Amino acid sequence: MVEQVSVFLENTAGRLAQLTRVLGDAGINMRALMVADTSEFGVVRIICDTPRRAAEVLDRAGFGASLTEVLAVEVPDRPGGLADVLDALQSEGINVEYAYCFVEPSGGNAVDILRVEDPQRARLALERAGIRLVDGSDLYQVD
Amino acid sequence: MFQPESEAMERSALEALQVDRLRTTLERVYSAVPLYRQKFDEAGVRPADIQSLDDLRRLPFTVKDDLRAAYPYGMFAVPLRDIVRVHASSGTTGQITVVGYTKGDVDRWADLMARTLASAGATADDIIQVSYGYGLFTGGLGVHYGSERLGATTIPISGGNTKRQVQVLKDFGVTGLGATPSYALLIGETALEMGIDPRELPLRFGVFGAEPWSENMRRQIEETLGIVAIDIYGLSEVLGPGVASECLHKNGLHVNEDHFIIEIIDPDTLEPVPDGEMGEVVFTTITKEGIPVIRYRTRDISRIVPGECPCGRTFRRMQRVSGRTDDMLIIRGVNVFPSQIEQVLTGIPGVAPHYQVVLTKRGVMDHVEVHVEVAPEIAFDEVKALEALRRTVAQEIASALAISIDVKLVEPKSIQRSEGKAKRVVDLRNEGGTA
Ligand SMILES: [Zn+2]
């Protein structure tokens, strides 16, 4: 399991820039940032090197930040990589709330982040399909 | 029940008694208090015209300013030699108002406060610490006389010196506490600081009033002190504490209707509203001798809780006071009390009870947007869940206020606060504000 920093954000000009500035000033390195939004508000999801510290820093700066447990899997960076993962979950009837991916700069592999209803069952399903799960310690310092 | 023959009286007998006592009171004030004679004459109504409770609405209202103008004794209905006690209410704005009690008033007040304590579960076996202030304020002496009337052991400690309060609470084996709710909490917290867990003491119940408090605060007091916390209501212009009190069912405060007639009026049209609807609380005293009040406008916002109470008391219940008419908004012709929004929000997980009502004009129509802070302790990572939350909040508020509104979710702690309190209403309707 991997810890994702989730932040509730109003859709006001410059708010996202403020958020990234706060993390940057604290020396926190983001691996991935994904925004899901409506016309009024958004949810920012962040994978970074020290998630707990990031949540604390954001809290202190007046952002409503929290930690969410998500699954991370490593797939070869080629067409159809994410589809294989989703198929594996689909076949077991596991719903994916949302998914996004980013590419590791060092290697050629992509990391898929998955938020599922039932993480334990999803884990087993992915392992059976031979898909490698990534731990938090593979992506960031466990803090 | 302390006086079951009254508190569980048949409704029809009670109403007959009310009419009877009302007419006696009206005759008395008409002949003894110049202000009432003048007001009645101006309204073209004579005491003899009032034949039923429905006729009550023909009488003029009394307001705080009438009492101020009559300072100090101008509205007393008996000669001063018959007054045995005087209390006064501190005016946060302007002059204090003075009220007088005859020997009979003090006697009835003691009964009413004994009822109040009994409705919180007190008996003659209890040891009651009276931590309301003694003095011109009615709280201390009000609870004191009631506690003695009930036969309980009464500790007249008054307010202040909180460490000594805790010491007495513990050493004297106190089982009941009377205080303002905020002071009760302070006593509890001070006890914990002193290394005393109030939950382990014999303390069993408390009667709290004289300031507005919420269900959240009740939970906090009950958990900290390990007691049943009962809401009591009164105001010196009407009597002091003892006008209404919750029973152990904690669902509205039974009004002592054999001594006070309660009405809920629309503060705008001044017409009575049906039972169950929110409005301003108005009281008419029907046994007071020293200073009876006729249709006194309290400015407190409440409603009659419909239905019967399982405790067996037949007196109707008023809901916990949820605000003051001064805070009322008129939106699309509907009276709206912002404090109702807070009540709704405390019941919805995922949002904080902090809100701001923003009023603008959309064409000629009033438009209402309620900004609500998401709770900081809840993890939000999905837009879908937030949208569902927003819809729930909007529906609940709309059904409580009976008007349609928009809800905007805002970030935790983002609603500006002044002196710890959020600014609740931003009214841009007369400033060309549009949305
Ligand atoms: Zn009851």
Coordinates of C-alpha atoms and ligand atoms in Angstrom, one line a residue, chain B residues 246-249 254 309-313 317, ligand 1:
Chain B
E246 CA -36.6 19.8 30.2
C247 CA -37.6 16.5 31.8
L248 CA -35.3 13.5 31.5
H249 CA -36.5 12.8 28.0
H254 CA -42.1 21.9 29.6
C309 CA -44.2 13.7 26.3
P310 CA -43.8 10.2 27.6
C311 CA -43.0 11.6 31.1
G312 CA -46.7 12.3 31.7
R313 CA -46.5 16.0 32.1
R317 CA -42.8 21.9 25.4
Ligands
ZN1 ZN -41.5 15.4 29.6

